PDB file of C-alpha atoms in Angstrom:
ATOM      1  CA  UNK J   1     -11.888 -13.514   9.509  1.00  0.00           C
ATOM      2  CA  UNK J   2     -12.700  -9.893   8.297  1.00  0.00           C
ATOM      3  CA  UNK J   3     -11.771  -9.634   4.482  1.00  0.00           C
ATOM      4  CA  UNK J   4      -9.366  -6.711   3.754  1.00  0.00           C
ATOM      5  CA  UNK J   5      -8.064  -5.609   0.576  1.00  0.00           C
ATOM      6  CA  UNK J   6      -4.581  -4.446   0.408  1.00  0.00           C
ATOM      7  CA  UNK J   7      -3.655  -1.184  -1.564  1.00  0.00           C
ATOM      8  CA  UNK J   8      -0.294  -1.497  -3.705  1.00  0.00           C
ATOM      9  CA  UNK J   9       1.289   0.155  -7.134  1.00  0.00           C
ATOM     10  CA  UNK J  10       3.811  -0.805  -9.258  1.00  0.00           C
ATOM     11  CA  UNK J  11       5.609   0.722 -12.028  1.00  0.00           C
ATOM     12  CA  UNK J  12       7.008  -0.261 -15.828  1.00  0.00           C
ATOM     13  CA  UNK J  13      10.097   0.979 -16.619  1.00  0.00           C
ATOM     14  CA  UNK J  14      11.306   0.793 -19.766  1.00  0.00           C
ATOM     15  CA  UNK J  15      14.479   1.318 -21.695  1.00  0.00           C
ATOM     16  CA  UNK J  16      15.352  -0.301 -24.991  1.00  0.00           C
ATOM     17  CA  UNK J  17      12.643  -2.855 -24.513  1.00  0.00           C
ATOM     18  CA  UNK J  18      14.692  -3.708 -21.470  1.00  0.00           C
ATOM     19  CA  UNK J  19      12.014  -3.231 -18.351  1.00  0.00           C
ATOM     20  CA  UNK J  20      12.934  -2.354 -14.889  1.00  0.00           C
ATOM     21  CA  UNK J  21      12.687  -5.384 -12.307  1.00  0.00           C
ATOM     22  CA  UNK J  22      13.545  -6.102  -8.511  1.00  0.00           C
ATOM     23  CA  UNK J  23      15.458  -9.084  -7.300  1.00  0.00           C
ATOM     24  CA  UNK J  24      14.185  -9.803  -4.029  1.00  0.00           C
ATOM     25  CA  UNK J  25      13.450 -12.231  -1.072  1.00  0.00           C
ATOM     26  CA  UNK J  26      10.231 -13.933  -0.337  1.00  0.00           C
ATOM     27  CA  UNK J  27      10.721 -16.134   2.327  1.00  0.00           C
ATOM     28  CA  UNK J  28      14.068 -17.900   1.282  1.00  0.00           C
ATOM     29  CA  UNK J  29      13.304 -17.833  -2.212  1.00  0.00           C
ATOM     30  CA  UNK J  30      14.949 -14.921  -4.525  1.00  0.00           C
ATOM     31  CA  UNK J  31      11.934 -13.618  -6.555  1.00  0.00           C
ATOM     32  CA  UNK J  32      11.397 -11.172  -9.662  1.00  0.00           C
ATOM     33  CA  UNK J  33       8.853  -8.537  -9.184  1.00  0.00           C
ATOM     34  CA  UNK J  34       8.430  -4.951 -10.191  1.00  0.00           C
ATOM     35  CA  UNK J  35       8.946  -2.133  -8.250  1.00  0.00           C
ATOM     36  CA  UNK J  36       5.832  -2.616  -5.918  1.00  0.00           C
ATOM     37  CA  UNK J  37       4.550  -2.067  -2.641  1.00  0.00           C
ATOM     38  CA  UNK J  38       1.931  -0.988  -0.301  1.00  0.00           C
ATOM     39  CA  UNK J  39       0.442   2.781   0.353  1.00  0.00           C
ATOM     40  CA  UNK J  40       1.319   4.355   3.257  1.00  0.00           C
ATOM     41  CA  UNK J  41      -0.772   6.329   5.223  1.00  0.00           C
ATOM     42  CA  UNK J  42      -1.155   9.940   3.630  1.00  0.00           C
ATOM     43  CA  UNK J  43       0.503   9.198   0.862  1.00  0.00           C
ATOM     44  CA  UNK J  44      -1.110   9.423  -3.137  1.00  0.00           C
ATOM     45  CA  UNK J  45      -1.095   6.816  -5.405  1.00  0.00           C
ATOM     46  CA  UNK J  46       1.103   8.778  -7.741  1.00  0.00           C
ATOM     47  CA  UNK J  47       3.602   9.235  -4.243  1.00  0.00           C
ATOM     48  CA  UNK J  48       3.533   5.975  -3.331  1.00  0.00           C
ATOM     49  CA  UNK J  49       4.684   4.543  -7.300  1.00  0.00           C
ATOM     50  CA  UNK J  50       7.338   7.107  -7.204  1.00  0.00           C
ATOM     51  CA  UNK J  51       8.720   6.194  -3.412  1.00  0.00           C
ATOM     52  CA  UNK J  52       8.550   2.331  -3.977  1.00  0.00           C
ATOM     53  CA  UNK J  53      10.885   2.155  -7.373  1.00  0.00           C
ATOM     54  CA  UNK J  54      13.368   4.203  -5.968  1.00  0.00           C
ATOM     55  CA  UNK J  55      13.577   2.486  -2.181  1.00  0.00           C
ATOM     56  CA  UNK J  56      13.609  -1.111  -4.509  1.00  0.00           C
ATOM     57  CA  UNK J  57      15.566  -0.590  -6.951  1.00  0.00           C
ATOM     58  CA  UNK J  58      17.546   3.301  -6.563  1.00  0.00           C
ATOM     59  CA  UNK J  59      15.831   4.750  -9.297  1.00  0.00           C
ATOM     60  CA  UNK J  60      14.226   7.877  -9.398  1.00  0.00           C
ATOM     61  CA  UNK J  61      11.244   7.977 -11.839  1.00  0.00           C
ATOM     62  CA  UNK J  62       8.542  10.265 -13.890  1.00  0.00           C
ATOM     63  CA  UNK J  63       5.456   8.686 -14.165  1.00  0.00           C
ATOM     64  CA  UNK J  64       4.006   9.303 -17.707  1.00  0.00           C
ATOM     65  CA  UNK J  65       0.800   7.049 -17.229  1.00  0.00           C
ATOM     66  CA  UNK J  66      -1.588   4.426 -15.926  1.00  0.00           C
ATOM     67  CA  UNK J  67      -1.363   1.106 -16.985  1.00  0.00           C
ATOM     68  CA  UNK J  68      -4.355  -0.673 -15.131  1.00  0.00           C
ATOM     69  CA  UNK J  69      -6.288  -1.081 -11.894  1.00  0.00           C
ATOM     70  CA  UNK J  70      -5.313  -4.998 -10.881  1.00  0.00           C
ATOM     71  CA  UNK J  71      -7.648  -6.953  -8.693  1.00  0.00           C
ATOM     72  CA  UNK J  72      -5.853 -10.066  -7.639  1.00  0.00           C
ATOM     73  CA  UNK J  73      -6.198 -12.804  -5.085  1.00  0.00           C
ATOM     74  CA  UNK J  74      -2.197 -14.369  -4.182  1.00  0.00           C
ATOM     75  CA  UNK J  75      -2.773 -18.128  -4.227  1.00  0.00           C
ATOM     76  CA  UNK J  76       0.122 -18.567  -1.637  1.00  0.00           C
ATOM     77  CA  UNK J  77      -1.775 -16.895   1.190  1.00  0.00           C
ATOM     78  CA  UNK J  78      -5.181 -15.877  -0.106  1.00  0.00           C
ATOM     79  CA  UNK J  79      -4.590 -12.440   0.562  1.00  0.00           C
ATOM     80  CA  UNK J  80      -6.527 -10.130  -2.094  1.00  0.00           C
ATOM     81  CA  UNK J  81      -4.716  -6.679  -3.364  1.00  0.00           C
ATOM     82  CA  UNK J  82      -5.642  -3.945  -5.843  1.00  0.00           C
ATOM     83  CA  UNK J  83      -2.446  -2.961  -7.632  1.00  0.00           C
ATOM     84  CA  UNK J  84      -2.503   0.208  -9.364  1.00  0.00           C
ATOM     85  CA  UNK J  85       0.070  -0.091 -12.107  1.00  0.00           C
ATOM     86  CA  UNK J  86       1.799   2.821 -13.701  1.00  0.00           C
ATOM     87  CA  UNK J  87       4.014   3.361 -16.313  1.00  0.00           C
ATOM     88  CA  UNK J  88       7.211   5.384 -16.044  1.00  0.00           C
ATOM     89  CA  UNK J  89      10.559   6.548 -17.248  1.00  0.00           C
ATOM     90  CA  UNK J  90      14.212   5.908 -15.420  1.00  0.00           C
ATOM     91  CA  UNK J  91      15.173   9.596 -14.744  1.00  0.00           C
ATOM     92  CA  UNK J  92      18.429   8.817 -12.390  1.00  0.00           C
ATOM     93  CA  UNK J  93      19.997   6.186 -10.994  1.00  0.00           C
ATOM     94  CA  UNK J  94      21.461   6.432  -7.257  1.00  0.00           C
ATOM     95  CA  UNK J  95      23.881   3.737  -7.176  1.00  0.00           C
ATOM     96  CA  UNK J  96      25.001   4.179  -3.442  1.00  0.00           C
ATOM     97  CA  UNK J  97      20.945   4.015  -2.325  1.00  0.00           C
ATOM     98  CA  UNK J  98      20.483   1.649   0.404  1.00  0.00           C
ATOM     99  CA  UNK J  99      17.978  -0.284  -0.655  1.00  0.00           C
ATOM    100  CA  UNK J 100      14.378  -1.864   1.270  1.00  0.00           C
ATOM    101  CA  UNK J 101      15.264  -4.789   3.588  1.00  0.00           C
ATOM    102  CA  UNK J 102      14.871  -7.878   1.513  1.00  0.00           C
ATOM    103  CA  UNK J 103      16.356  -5.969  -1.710  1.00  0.00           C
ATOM    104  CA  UNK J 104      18.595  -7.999  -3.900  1.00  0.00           C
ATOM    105  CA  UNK J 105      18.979  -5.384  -6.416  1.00  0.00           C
ATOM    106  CA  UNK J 106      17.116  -3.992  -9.527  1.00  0.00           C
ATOM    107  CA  UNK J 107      17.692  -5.888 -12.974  1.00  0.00           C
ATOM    108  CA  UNK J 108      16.871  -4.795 -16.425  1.00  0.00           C
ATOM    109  CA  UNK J 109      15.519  -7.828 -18.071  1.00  0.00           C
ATOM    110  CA  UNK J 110      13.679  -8.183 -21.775  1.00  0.00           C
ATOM    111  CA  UNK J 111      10.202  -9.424 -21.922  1.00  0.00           C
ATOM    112  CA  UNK J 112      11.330 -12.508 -23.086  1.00  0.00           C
ATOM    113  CA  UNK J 113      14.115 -12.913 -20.711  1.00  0.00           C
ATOM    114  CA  UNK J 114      11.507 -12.367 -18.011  1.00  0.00           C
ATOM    115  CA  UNK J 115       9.752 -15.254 -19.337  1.00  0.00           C
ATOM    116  CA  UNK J 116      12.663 -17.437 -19.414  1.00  0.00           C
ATOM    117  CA  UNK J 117      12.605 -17.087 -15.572  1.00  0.00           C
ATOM    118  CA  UNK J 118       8.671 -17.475 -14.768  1.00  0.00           C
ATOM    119  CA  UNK J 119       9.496 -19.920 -11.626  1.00  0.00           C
ATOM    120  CA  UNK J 120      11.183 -16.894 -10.221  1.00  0.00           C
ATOM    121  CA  UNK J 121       8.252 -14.657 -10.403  1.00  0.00           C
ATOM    122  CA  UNK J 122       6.640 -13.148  -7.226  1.00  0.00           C
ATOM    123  CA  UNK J 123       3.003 -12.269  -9.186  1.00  0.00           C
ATOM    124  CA  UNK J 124       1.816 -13.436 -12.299  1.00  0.00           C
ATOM    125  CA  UNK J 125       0.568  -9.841 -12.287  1.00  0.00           C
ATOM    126  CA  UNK J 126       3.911  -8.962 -13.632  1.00  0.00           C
ATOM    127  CA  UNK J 127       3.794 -10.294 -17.701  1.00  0.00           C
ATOM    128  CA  UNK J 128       0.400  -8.926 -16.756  1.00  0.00           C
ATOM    129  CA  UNK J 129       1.289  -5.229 -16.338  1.00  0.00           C
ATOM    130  CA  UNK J 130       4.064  -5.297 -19.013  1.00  0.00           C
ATOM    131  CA  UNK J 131       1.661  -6.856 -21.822  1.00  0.00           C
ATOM    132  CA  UNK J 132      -0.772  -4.201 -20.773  1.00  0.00           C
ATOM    133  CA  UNK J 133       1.725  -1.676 -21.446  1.00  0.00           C
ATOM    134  CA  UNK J 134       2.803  -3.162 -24.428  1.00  0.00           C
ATOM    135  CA  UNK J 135      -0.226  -3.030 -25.769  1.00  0.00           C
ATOM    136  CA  UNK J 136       0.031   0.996 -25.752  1.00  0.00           C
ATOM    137  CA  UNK J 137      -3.072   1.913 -24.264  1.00  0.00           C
ATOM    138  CA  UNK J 138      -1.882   4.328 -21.309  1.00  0.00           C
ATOM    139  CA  UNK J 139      -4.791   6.275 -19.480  1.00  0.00           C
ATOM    140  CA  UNK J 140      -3.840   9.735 -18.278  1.00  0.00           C
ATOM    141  CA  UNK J 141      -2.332  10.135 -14.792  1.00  0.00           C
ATOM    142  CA  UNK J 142      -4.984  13.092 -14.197  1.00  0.00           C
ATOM    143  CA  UNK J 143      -7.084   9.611 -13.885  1.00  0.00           C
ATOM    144  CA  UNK J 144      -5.885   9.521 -10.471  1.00  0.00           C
ATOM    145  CA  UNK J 145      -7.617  11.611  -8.219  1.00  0.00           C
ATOM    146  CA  UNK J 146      -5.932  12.704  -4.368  1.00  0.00           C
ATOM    147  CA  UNK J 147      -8.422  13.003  -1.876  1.00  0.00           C
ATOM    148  CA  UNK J 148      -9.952  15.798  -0.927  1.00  0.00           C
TER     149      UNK J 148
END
């Protein structure tokens, strides 16, 4: 088997302490995740954050930093990803968005109320990326560099 990493991003939206999350399927099972997904082709990192919150949850968003570079390893299919998280700010909501196949909906949800729900997570990366940003420490988005 040839060992691939997988290229995804996420984003932390918060508002009020409340912080942006997607209801969605995995499998049969409705899970909580951030706005996350894969690069496409041609696409920047920066893109690619931006594209994925609003097609999950109908939000359009400004990125105002980068949270972490993620290596992680899903124990429910061994697959290995490096998430690029980023943090971000709700700009405007499109309420008649359709959203990705699979989409429940977004949810705002407290940290704590997050927690409350941990056998609905998709990731552990999740508590991950929002105690990261929690902790204040936001690196520049100039950090990202497109290709040349």
């Amino acid at each position: 088997m040839e060992w691939k990493p997988h290229i995804t991003v996420a984003t932390v939206v918060e508002d009020n302490g409340r912080f942006l999350m997607v209801e969605e399927y995995s499998g049969e099972r409705a899970v909580l995740n951030q706005p996350a997904g894969h690069l496409d082709p041609n696409e920047t990192l920066i893109e690619a954050a931006i594209r994925e919150t609003l097609e999950e949850t109908g939000y359009d968003v400004e990125l105002t930093g980068v949270i972490g570079i993620y290596l992680y390893t899903a124990p429910s299919n061994g697959v290995t990803y490096q998430r690029v998280c980023f943090a971000g700010k709700a700009v405007k909501h499109h309420p008649e968005y359709t959203l990705d196949t699979g989409i429940i909906g977004p949810q705002w949800l407290t940290r704590d109320e997050l927690i409350a729900q941990r056998q609905r997570w998709r990731s552990e990366l999740s508590l991950q990326c929002i105690d990261d940003y929690l902790s204040g420490q936001l690196f520049d988005l100039t950090l990202i560099r497109p290709s040349v």
